[in-house]
PDB file of C-alpha atoms in Angstrom:
ATOM      1  CA  UNK I 637     -10.442  13.841 -30.697  1.00 60.00           C
ATOM      2  CA  UNK I 638      -7.645  11.404 -31.547  1.00 87.00           C
ATOM      3  CA  UNK I 639      -5.791  11.452 -28.195  1.00 93.00           C
ATOM      4  CA  UNK I 640      -7.394  11.295 -24.775  1.00 96.00           C
ATOM      5  CA  UNK I 641      -5.932  13.506 -22.034  1.00 97.00           C
ATOM      6  CA  UNK I 642      -5.186  11.046 -19.217  1.00 97.00           C
ATOM      7  CA  UNK I 643      -3.935  11.862 -15.748  1.00 97.00           C
ATOM      8  CA  UNK I 644      -2.452   8.939 -13.844  1.00 97.00           C
ATOM      9  CA  UNK I 645      -1.811   9.851 -10.239  1.00 98.00           C
ATOM     10  CA  UNK I 646      -0.703   8.343  -6.968  1.00 98.00           C
ATOM     11  CA  UNK I 647      -2.074   9.543  -3.645  1.00 98.00           C
ATOM     12  CA  UNK I 648      -2.297   8.645   0.037  1.00 97.00           C
ATOM     13  CA  UNK I 649      -5.696   7.750   1.473  1.00 97.00           C
ATOM     14  CA  UNK I 650      -4.668   9.305   4.779  1.00 96.00           C
ATOM     15  CA  UNK I 651      -4.559  12.696   3.004  1.00 96.00           C
ATOM     16  CA  UNK I 652      -7.974  12.296   1.367  1.00 96.00           C
ATOM     17  CA  UNK I 653      -9.330  11.200  -1.975  1.00 96.00           C
ATOM     18  CA  UNK I 654      -8.569  13.230  -5.096  1.00 96.00           C
ATOM     19  CA  UNK I 655     -12.044  14.656  -5.612  1.00 93.00           C
ATOM     20  CA  UNK I 656     -11.806  15.183  -9.369  1.00 93.00           C
ATOM     21  CA  UNK I 657     -10.595  11.682 -10.260  1.00 97.00           C
ATOM     22  CA  UNK I 658     -12.669   9.708 -12.749  1.00 95.00           C
ATOM     23  CA  UNK I 659     -11.717   6.400 -11.141  1.00 97.00           C
ATOM     24  CA  UNK I 660      -9.901   5.435  -7.913  1.00 98.00           C
ATOM     25  CA  UNK I 661      -8.035   2.197  -7.339  1.00 98.00           C
ATOM     26  CA  UNK I 662      -6.915   1.085  -3.877  1.00 98.00           C
ATOM     27  CA  UNK I 663      -3.595  -0.827  -3.850  1.00 98.00           C
ATOM     28  CA  UNK I 664      -3.249  -1.202  -0.077  1.00 97.00           C
ATOM     29  CA  UNK I 665      -3.474  -4.986  -0.591  1.00 97.00           C
ATOM     30  CA  UNK I 666       0.101  -4.965  -1.954  1.00 97.00           C
ATOM     31  CA  UNK I 667       2.992  -5.552   0.480  1.00 96.00           C
ATOM     32  CA  UNK I 668       3.916  -2.290   2.200  1.00 95.00           C
ATOM     33  CA  UNK I 669       7.612  -1.290   1.977  1.00 95.00           C
ATOM     34  CA  UNK I 670       7.014   1.238   4.779  1.00 93.00           C
ATOM     35  CA  UNK I 671       7.363  -1.577   7.313  1.00 94.00           C
ATOM     36  CA  UNK I 672      10.918  -2.351   6.212  1.00 94.00           C
ATOM     37  CA  UNK I 673      13.345   0.089   7.837  1.00 95.00           C
ATOM     38  CA  UNK I 674      15.689   0.080   4.832  1.00 95.00           C
ATOM     39  CA  UNK I 675      12.840   1.143   2.514  1.00 95.00           C
ATOM     40  CA  UNK I 676      10.827   3.466   4.731  1.00 93.00           C
ATOM     41  CA  UNK I 677      12.650   6.631   3.646  1.00 93.00           C
ATOM     42  CA  UNK I 678      12.497   5.711  -0.055  1.00 95.00           C
ATOM     43  CA  UNK I 679       9.601   6.027  -2.511  1.00 95.00           C
ATOM     44  CA  UNK I 680       8.029   3.942  -5.237  1.00 96.00           C
ATOM     45  CA  UNK I 681      10.383   5.669  -7.691  1.00 97.00           C
ATOM     46  CA  UNK I 682      13.200   3.561  -6.219  1.00 96.00           C
ATOM     47  CA  UNK I 683      13.577   0.195  -7.980  1.00 96.00           C
ATOM     48  CA  UNK I 684      13.971  -1.691  -4.651  1.00 96.00           C
ATOM     49  CA  UNK I 685      10.652  -0.365  -3.378  1.00 97.00           C
ATOM     50  CA  UNK I 686       8.862  -1.043  -6.654  1.00 97.00           C
ATOM     51  CA  UNK I 687      10.237  -4.573  -6.812  1.00 97.00           C
ATOM     52  CA  UNK I 688       9.206  -5.276  -3.218  1.00 96.00           C
ATOM     53  CA  UNK I 689       5.654  -4.037  -3.799  1.00 96.00           C
ATOM     54  CA  UNK I 690       5.136  -5.434  -7.287  1.00 97.00           C
ATOM     55  CA  UNK I 691       7.157  -8.641  -7.538  1.00 95.00           C
ATOM     56  CA  UNK I 692       5.334 -10.620  -4.861  1.00 91.00           C
ATOM     57  CA  UNK I 693       2.374 -12.725  -6.103  1.00 91.00           C
ATOM     58  CA  UNK I 694      -0.355 -10.042  -5.906  1.00 95.00           C
ATOM     59  CA  UNK I 695       1.666  -7.439  -7.846  1.00 96.00           C
ATOM     60  CA  UNK I 696       2.187  -9.214 -11.175  1.00 96.00           C
ATOM     61  CA  UNK I 697      -1.359 -10.599 -11.098  1.00 97.00           C
ATOM     62  CA  UNK I 698      -2.854  -7.151 -10.432  1.00 97.00           C
ATOM     63  CA  UNK I 699      -0.861  -5.613 -13.296  1.00 97.00           C
ATOM     64  CA  UNK I 700      -1.811  -8.480 -15.621  1.00 97.00           C
ATOM     65  CA  UNK I 701      -5.501  -7.893 -14.887  1.00 97.00           C
ATOM     66  CA  UNK I 702      -5.568  -4.087 -15.065  1.00 97.00           C
ATOM     67  CA  UNK I 703      -3.536  -3.618 -18.241  1.00 96.00           C
ATOM     68  CA  UNK I 704      -6.327  -4.808 -20.574  1.00 96.00           C
ATOM     69  CA  UNK I 705      -8.800  -2.774 -18.520  1.00 97.00           C
ATOM     70  CA  UNK I 706      -6.742   0.376 -19.158  1.00 96.00           C
ATOM     71  CA  UNK I 707      -6.840  -0.258 -22.913  1.00 95.00           C
ATOM     72  CA  UNK I 708     -10.603  -0.751 -22.724  1.00 97.00           C
ATOM     73  CA  UNK I 709     -11.134   2.400 -20.641  1.00 96.00           C
ATOM     74  CA  UNK I 710      -9.075   4.557 -22.998  1.00 96.00           C
ATOM     75  CA  UNK I 711     -10.919   3.174 -26.049  1.00 95.00           C
ATOM     76  CA  UNK I 712     -14.338   3.687 -24.458  1.00 96.00           C
ATOM     77  CA  UNK I 713     -13.584   7.186 -23.182  1.00 96.00           C
ATOM     78  CA  UNK I 714     -12.295   8.187 -26.622  1.00 95.00           C
ATOM     79  CA  UNK I 715     -15.369   6.722 -28.319  1.00 95.00           C
ATOM     80  CA  UNK I 716     -17.637   8.566 -25.889  1.00 96.00           C
ATOM     81  CA  UNK I 717     -15.902  11.851 -26.672  1.00 95.00           C
ATOM     82  CA  UNK I 718     -14.801  12.359 -23.085  1.00 95.00           C
ATOM     83  CA  UNK I 719     -12.627  15.417 -22.553  1.00 95.00           C
ATOM     84  CA  UNK I 720     -10.338  13.696 -20.014  1.00 96.00           C
ATOM     85  CA  UNK I 721      -9.803  10.615 -17.869  1.00 97.00           C
ATOM     86  CA  UNK I 722      -8.129  10.646 -14.468  1.00 97.00           C
ATOM     87  CA  UNK I 723      -7.104   7.399 -12.788  1.00 98.00           C
ATOM     88  CA  UNK I 724      -6.000   7.876  -9.179  1.00 98.00           C
ATOM     89  CA  UNK I 725      -4.176   5.026  -7.457  1.00 98.00           C
ATOM     90  CA  UNK I 726      -3.973   5.136  -3.695  1.00 98.00           C
ATOM     91  CA  UNK I 727      -2.118   3.493  -0.860  1.00 97.00           C
ATOM     92  CA  UNK I 728      -1.854   4.565   2.768  1.00 96.00           C
ATOM     93  CA  UNK I 729       0.613   7.444   2.468  1.00 96.00           C
ATOM     94  CA  UNK I 730       0.986   7.849  -1.289  1.00 97.00           C
ATOM     95  CA  UNK I 731       4.738   7.294  -1.255  1.00 96.00           C
ATOM     96  CA  UNK I 732       5.466   3.634  -1.900  1.00 97.00           C
ATOM     97  CA  UNK I 733       2.915   1.240  -3.427  1.00 97.00           C
ATOM     98  CA  UNK I 734       0.737   3.702  -5.351  1.00 98.00           C
ATOM     99  CA  UNK I 735       3.804   5.410  -6.819  1.00 98.00           C
ATOM    100  CA  UNK I 736       5.243   2.059  -7.903  1.00 98.00           C
ATOM    101  CA  UNK I 737       1.956   1.069  -9.591  1.00 98.00           C
ATOM    102  CA  UNK I 738       1.658   4.408 -11.411  1.00 98.00           C
ATOM    103  CA  UNK I 739       5.196   4.060 -12.715  1.00 97.00           C
ATOM    104  CA  UNK I 740       4.545   0.448 -13.784  1.00 97.00           C
ATOM    105  CA  UNK I 741       1.466   1.530 -15.759  1.00 97.00           C
ATOM    106  CA  UNK I 742       3.110   4.590 -17.308  1.00 96.00           C
ATOM    107  CA  UNK I 743       4.630   2.701 -20.271  1.00 90.00           C
ATOM    108  CA  UNK I 744       1.381   0.855 -20.971  1.00 92.00           C
ATOM    109  CA  UNK I 745      -0.486   4.144 -21.237  1.00 94.00           C
ATOM    110  CA  UNK I 746       2.181   5.770 -23.396  1.00 93.00           C
ATOM    111  CA  UNK I 747       1.560   3.032 -25.965  1.00 93.00           C
ATOM    112  CA  UNK I 748      -2.092   4.140 -26.229  1.00 95.00           C
ATOM    113  CA  UNK I 749      -3.604   7.198 -27.941  1.00 95.00           C
ATOM    114  CA  UNK I 750      -3.317   9.441 -24.867  1.00 97.00           C
ATOM    115  CA  UNK I 751      -1.745  12.681 -23.730  1.00 97.00           C
ATOM    116  CA  UNK I 752      -0.362  11.401 -20.430  1.00 97.00           C
ATOM    117  CA  UNK I 753       0.205  13.420 -17.291  1.00 97.00           C
ATOM    118  CA  UNK I 754       1.732  11.787 -14.212  1.00 97.00           C
ATOM    119  CA  UNK I 755       1.115  13.243 -10.746  1.00 97.00           C
ATOM    120  CA  UNK I 756       2.534  11.901  -7.488  1.00 97.00           C
ATOM    121  CA  UNK I 757       0.410  14.030  -5.205  1.00 97.00           C
ATOM    122  CA  UNK I 758       1.657  12.934  -1.785  1.00 96.00           C
ATOM    123  CA  UNK I 759       5.105  11.528  -2.520  1.00 95.00           C
ATOM    124  CA  UNK I 760       6.979  14.161  -0.494  1.00 90.00           C
ATOM    125  CA  UNK I 761       4.557  14.571   2.437  1.00 83.00           C
ATOM    126  CA  UNK I 762       6.804  12.804   4.945  1.00 66.00           C
ATOM    127  CA  UNK I 763       9.954  14.616   6.019  1.00 50.00           C
ATOM    128  CA  UNK I 764      11.671  11.209   6.221  1.00 51.00           C
ATOM    129  CA  UNK I 765      11.406  10.535   2.508  1.00 47.00           C
ATOM    130  CA  UNK I 766      14.048  10.804  -0.147  1.00 44.00           C
ATOM    131  CA  UNK I 767      12.174  11.356  -3.378  1.00 41.00           C
ATOM    132  CA  UNK I 768      14.703  11.670  -6.180  1.00 42.00           C
ATOM    133  CA  UNK I 769      12.911  12.910  -9.245  1.00 40.00           C
ATOM    134  CA  UNK I 770       9.688  13.512  -7.341  1.00 39.00           C
ATOM    135  CA  UNK I 771       7.479  16.247  -8.652  1.00 37.00           C
ATOM    136  CA  UNK I 772       4.927  18.239  -6.721  1.00 36.00           C
ATOM    137  CA  UNK I 773       3.167  19.107  -9.945  1.00 38.00           C
ATOM    138  CA  UNK I 774       2.585  17.433 -13.228  1.00 35.00           C
ATOM    139  CA  UNK I 775       4.987  15.776 -15.578  1.00 36.00           C
ATOM    140  CA  UNK I 776       4.603  13.584 -18.590  1.00 35.00           C
TER     141      UNK I 776
END
């Protein structure tokens, strides 16, 4: 196997854990754009939301630390002959922080020997959200 099938997904803890995920990361420590009225109806696909969640001190440091871990996990899963790897990243509702983190890590994973699938499981759960480009299913 020369490419590892990887699913990178966002989800909301309030809707339950994705039961088939290989690994779950909780990003509820990042600043929550939900509490800002001007961002509440947006998602992590919007640059303003992503910047708010990821450009404060914890965001860049988290990304700096997890990027080498992703490389290691892909290498080790490939070496072990694993059939797939699914990293689920969760925040409270699965619409802001977890989406922003998934999108930030997308390019890093595309540079690795993977077949990448992106899933934003809960991005459209709230009727208040505008989710341009959001997908209910999978996309790469």
